[in-house]
Every structure is written in structure tokens, then in C-alpha cells.
Amino acid sequence: MGVLDEAFVGSWAVAAGLVTRWELRHNFVRVFPDVYMRKGGSLDAGGMARAAAHWAKGDGVLIGCSAAAMHNTRWLDADQPAEIARGGHCRPPCGIRAIRSVIEPSECCEVDGFKVTTPARTAFDLGRRLPRERATPILDALCAATGLEPGEVATLASKHPGARFLNRLRTTLAVVDPGAESPPETHTRLLLIDNGLPRPTTQLVIRDHYGEFIARVDLGWRKWQVAVEYDGAQHWTNPTQRTKDIDRIARIEAQGWRVIRLNATLLHHRPHVILDRIRTALTTQGARLDG
């Protein structure tokens, strides 16, 4: 990727002879003051974070979702403002959320030459600021991308006993699981936990009696041989994928497992159906559930 294929500082590019002022005006669009990108291009959450850092010209630390994006966290919304902390007062342009704060050096690191909060500090900030339902999918993905453990975030939190919303952070950390591979999988897990079901294992591998691999399921309980699968749209609209799913489920059930499948409609509009089916499957398989 070339220097001008992502957001860049216009004045620096002109000074370096990479682009003329005429080209800057006609071939590029302004993202933030003195920050440009090619016409027709788009920026994901990481690109927006870099653009915000270019606007600050090194005077600041990327925080929150922008820091998460720099750590290759998936599923972030590029339409949300970029986030940066600066030591002094400033008036950020539209599209940047700037806070006045000094981040401790031990809680900062560099990613691709940009100063960002460490994964632990990033999780510490997001887990306190966002409601659990919003924070958990991001922290799941952040932990998956960086190898961060929830315990590391708890250790950092112990160094900031006066910080706001620590109880919210602890509540979120208690349910974080880097095994989730999508926000719907996270929301499914939270639904089960919040309704008193045993906490499931994520990305559970199922093998036959000889130890041969059969499948890997989104969520499940090996003890009772119950699996939960979230099916995205491609599982229903793609004939090839649909056929694979039919064969796969048959192989799983042949090993004595019960498989509960759900989609976005069930998760968001008929969660009681999911819960009833899973409770029935668990009790049928020998689980003793309260209530």
C-alpha cells in the first residue's frame, strides 16, 4: 500500500513532494483539517484512528475504540468518532472525540508508529465507559486479537482504585470470552448466562469415539453434549453452505449430541424460544437446572 493510499497529512505530503497542492485539492478529500484521503476511498475504524492521530500530529494517544482498532480488534463501527487523549485543551473537528487526559507511559505503546493505549488500558477504558452489552463484544474481540486476559485488566484496575465505573468494568470482565467469533455469538452467550443457564464453552471441538475431529461449534456443554450454533444469513441463503450444514449437523447428532440452532430473528425477537429449547435439551441430556 502506498503512502497516499490511506489517510495522510496534506502539508507533509506537499512538503515531501509526494503531491502538489493542485492534486491535493482535486484528487483527494479532506477527512480532518490537513488530513486527506483519495477520492472514492473509505476508512475503516483503524483508518479513522490513524487519521485522528495525523490530525493531532503526534500530540495525543489513541484511546477507546480507536486504540482497539489499532490492536486489530474486529467488528468496530467505522461511523463512530475516532477517540484520542491529549494533555491540553483542544477543540476537535467533527468526527473526533478528544478528551483532556494524560495516560501513564506504562499504559501506552506504539502500533505502526502511532501512540495508543495498551490492550489492558484499552479494555479498562471501554469496560468502564460502555454498558456491558456493548463492551463485551469489543472486549471479546480485543482479547482474541491481542491475547489479553481479563485478569490483566483487573490487575490494572487495582492500580486505579479511584477510577469511575469500576463496578461496571468488573461486571463486564466476568463474562468476557475471547472464543466468541462474532458479536451475535457474544450476545447469545450473554443471553444464556443472564437467564441462569450454565456458562457454555466457546468454540467447542467435537470428536468421535476414536478421537477424530467432527466439528467445532460456537457454544456448548461437553458434559451434557448440547451444542448451540448461531447461523448467519449465508447459512440459509447459500445452497452449498446449507448442504454442508445439514451434513455437519447429522455427524454431530450421530455422536449423541443435541444441536440448538438460532439466527438473528430468534436472538433479538424470540429469545424465549431459544431458552426453552436449550433448557429442554440440557435436561433431556441429564442436566439438573435450577428453576
XYZ file of C-alpha atoms in Angstrom:
291
model
C 0.000 0.000 0.000
C 1.381 3.420 -0.968
C 1.806 6.370 1.376
C -1.169 8.167 -0.170
C -3.448 5.124 -0.212
C -4.524 5.776 3.371
C -5.163 8.953 5.346
C -2.170 11.313 5.361
C -1.164 14.824 6.443
C -1.600 17.082 3.427
C 1.048 19.663 4.339
C 3.651 16.963 4.941
C 2.863 15.245 1.642
C 3.202 18.531 -0.253
C 6.471 19.380 1.523
C 7.838 15.932 0.695
C 6.937 16.335 -2.974
C 4.537 13.401 -2.909
C 1.662 15.505 -4.171
C 1.128 19.032 -5.445
C -1.357 21.450 -3.912
C -3.444 21.207 -7.081
C -3.521 17.400 -6.822
C -4.374 17.633 -3.133
C -7.411 19.792 -3.911
C -8.633 17.813 -6.912
C -7.693 14.170 -6.318
C -8.191 13.883 -2.570
C -10.860 14.699 0.011
C -10.330 16.227 3.421
C -11.044 13.918 6.338
C -9.967 16.299 9.104
C -8.100 19.615 8.953
C -4.882 18.967 6.965
C -5.699 15.231 6.768
C -6.683 13.800 3.390
C -7.517 10.557 1.607
C -8.029 9.597 -2.036
C -11.390 10.361 -3.589
C -13.561 7.275 -3.708
C -11.711 5.629 -0.830
C -13.092 4.638 2.537
C -11.696 4.321 6.036
C -12.456 1.547 8.487
C -12.165 2.090 12.243
C -8.395 1.660 12.079
C -8.122 4.131 9.197
C -10.184 6.676 11.125
C -7.924 6.180 14.142
C -4.836 6.863 12.038
C -6.497 9.920 10.522
C -7.213 11.280 14.003
C -3.602 10.694 15.035
C -2.435 12.562 11.919
C -4.725 15.462 12.848
C -3.098 15.594 16.302
C 0.349 15.464 14.653
C 1.769 13.262 17.379
C 0.298 15.231 20.269
C -2.000 12.631 21.750
C -2.717 8.981 22.476
C -5.361 6.978 20.660
C -7.804 5.560 23.192
C -11.047 3.593 23.429
C -12.379 2.076 20.215
C -9.639 3.796 18.183
C -6.983 2.059 20.272
C -8.904 -1.209 19.951
C -8.927 -0.769 16.175
C -5.167 -0.223 16.159
C -4.841 -3.529 18.018
C -6.723 -5.227 15.137
C -9.980 -5.651 17.034
C -12.760 -6.793 14.716
C -16.386 -5.685 14.432
C -15.791 -1.999 15.244
C -18.082 0.645 13.777
C -16.200 2.970 11.415
C -19.008 5.536 11.681
C -18.246 6.255 15.334
C -15.950 9.211 16.154
C -12.256 8.484 16.485
C -11.008 8.810 20.075
C -7.853 10.472 21.311
C -6.490 11.783 24.622
C -4.420 14.962 24.722
C -2.710 16.711 27.583
C -4.053 20.185 26.880
C -7.347 21.716 25.903
C -8.307 21.428 22.251
C -11.365 21.745 20.048
C -11.504 18.664 17.824
C -13.218 18.670 14.443
C -16.385 16.726 13.758
C -15.559 13.020 13.718
C -13.039 13.109 16.571
C -13.759 12.748 20.265
C -10.867 14.308 22.172
C -10.567 14.183 25.943
C -8.167 16.082 28.151
C -6.161 13.402 29.911
C -2.592 12.246 30.429
C -2.158 8.486 30.069
C 0.642 6.937 32.103
C 3.601 5.891 29.896
C 3.376 2.302 31.171
C -0.177 2.153 29.802
C 0.806 3.302 26.303
C 2.517 1.552 23.441
C 3.246 2.112 19.758
C 1.438 0.407 16.889
C 2.754 1.137 13.393
C 4.375 4.296 14.733
C 1.198 5.602 16.383
C 0.881 6.067 20.130
C -2.045 4.080 21.565
C -3.165 2.725 24.900
C -2.071 -0.828 25.670
C -4.642 -3.597 25.244
C -5.174 -3.725 29.009
C -5.677 0.034 29.308
C -7.936 -0.003 26.263
C -10.127 -2.670 27.862
C -10.027 -0.792 31.171
C -11.389 2.338 29.487
C -14.015 0.644 27.330
C -15.236 -1.643 30.098
C -15.889 1.327 32.366
C -17.429 3.620 29.774
C -19.698 1.300 27.807
C -22.672 -0.749 29.016
C -21.893 -4.433 29.355
C -23.913 -5.379 26.247
C -21.816 -3.024 24.088
C -18.482 -3.533 25.811
C -18.434 -7.333 25.911
C -18.308 -7.995 22.134
C -15.485 -5.450 21.795
C -13.515 -6.871 24.706
C -14.061 -10.416 23.421
C -12.570 -9.383 20.077
C -9.777 -7.323 21.675
C -8.708 -10.277 23.813
C -8.852 -12.584 20.792
C -6.709 -10.207 18.712
C -4.054 -9.483 21.333
C -4.001 -12.441 23.712
C -5.110 -10.158 26.526
C -6.503 -11.938 29.591
C -9.326 -10.399 31.675
C -7.127 -10.857 34.756
C -4.602 -8.409 33.318
C -7.322 -5.780 33.083
C -8.384 -6.479 36.664
C -4.765 -6.050 37.788
C -4.548 -2.690 36.032
C -7.865 -1.640 37.588
C -6.434 -2.326 41.049
C -3.884 0.418 40.341
C -6.704 2.918 39.757
C -8.917 2.441 42.837
C -10.496 5.881 42.436
C -11.498 5.467 38.799
C -15.155 5.817 37.899
C -17.419 2.896 36.983
C -15.132 0.143 38.249
C -18.144 -1.984 39.184
C -19.339 -1.816 35.574
C -15.899 -2.933 34.425
C -15.870 -5.887 36.841
C -19.314 -6.961 35.670
C -18.142 -6.957 32.061
C -14.834 -8.703 32.739
C -16.720 -11.528 34.463
C -18.349 -12.531 31.160
C -15.572 -11.784 28.635
C -14.583 -14.750 26.469
C -12.128 -14.366 23.558
C -13.519 -17.537 21.994
C -16.508 -15.664 20.575
C -16.067 -15.178 16.829
C -18.805 -12.611 16.248
C -20.985 -10.162 18.220
C -24.062 -12.410 17.800
C -22.152 -15.266 19.434
C -21.306 -12.944 22.320
C -24.919 -11.803 22.659
C -26.073 -15.423 22.614
C -23.659 -16.265 25.426
C -24.877 -13.295 27.480
C -28.487 -14.354 26.939
C -27.743 -17.797 28.350
C -25.751 -16.514 31.319
C -28.271 -13.814 32.191
C -31.069 -16.369 32.262
C -29.385 -18.680 34.712
C -28.046 -21.336 32.362
C -24.581 -22.801 32.962
C -21.852 -20.819 31.238
C -21.125 -22.532 27.908
C -17.715 -23.243 26.422
C -16.929 -21.308 23.253
C -15.559 -22.904 20.074
C -16.106 -26.379 21.450
C -14.440 -29.161 19.463
C -16.439 -32.366 18.983
C -14.675 -35.650 18.176
C -15.894 -39.169 17.551
C -15.184 -42.198 19.740
C -11.819 -42.644 18.002
C -10.715 -39.052 18.617
C -11.259 -37.966 15.044
C -12.396 -34.380 14.514
C -16.095 -33.983 13.717
C -16.848 -30.293 14.133
C -16.234 -27.129 16.086
C -19.402 -25.492 17.428
C -19.996 -21.918 18.549
C -21.101 -22.736 22.095
C -21.804 -25.848 24.066
C -21.603 -28.049 27.118
C -19.459 -31.152 26.676
C -20.733 -32.658 29.930
C -24.281 -32.870 28.558
C -23.426 -32.993 24.847
C -25.505 -29.961 23.909
C -24.309 -27.528 21.226
C -25.602 -24.079 20.278
C -24.975 -22.739 16.772
C -25.623 -19.193 15.569
C -26.338 -19.211 11.839
C -25.677 -16.063 9.843
C -27.522 -15.288 6.629
C -25.111 -17.311 4.468
C -26.156 -20.484 6.280
C -29.672 -20.090 4.894
C -29.167 -18.377 1.532
C -26.126 -20.213 0.160
C -27.155 -23.680 -1.126
C -23.632 -25.074 -0.858
C -23.257 -23.875 2.720
C -26.744 -25.147 3.528
C -25.850 -28.642 2.315
C -22.618 -28.629 4.326
C -24.560 -27.579 7.425
C -27.072 -30.415 7.005
C -24.267 -32.984 6.736
C -22.331 -31.420 9.602
C -25.287 -31.384 11.997
C -26.063 -35.001 11.121
C -22.497 -36.046 12.009
C -22.661 -34.160 15.321
C -26.004 -35.686 16.291
C -24.735 -39.129 15.366
C -22.301 -38.767 18.283
C -25.189 -38.314 20.706
C -25.206 -34.507 20.756
C -28.262 -32.249 20.694
C -27.830 -29.153 18.488
C -29.846 -25.960 19.003
C -29.671 -23.557 16.054
C -30.651 -19.901 16.066
C -30.484 -16.801 13.892
C -30.825 -13.042 14.289
C -34.637 -13.126 14.365
C -34.737 -15.649 17.189
C -31.955 -13.927 19.133
C -33.437 -10.437 19.013
C -37.190 -11.057 18.786
C -37.883 -14.520 20.219
C -35.163 -15.196 22.807
C -37.642 -17.138 24.979
C -37.823 -19.783 22.224
C -34.047 -20.201 22.308
C -34.019 -20.501 26.084
C -36.858 -23.030 26.160
C -35.169 -25.202 23.545
C -31.810 -25.125 25.282
C -33.310 -25.868 28.707
C -35.201 -28.810 27.238
C -32.073 -30.123 25.533
C -29.970 -29.800 28.674
C -32.477 -31.510 30.945
C -33.053 -34.256 28.380
C -29.301 -34.835 28.350
C -29.161 -35.089 32.141
C -28.505 -31.547 33.351
C -30.194 -30.519 36.591
C -31.146 -26.867 36.251
C -32.414 -24.588 38.991
C -35.943 -23.393 38.476
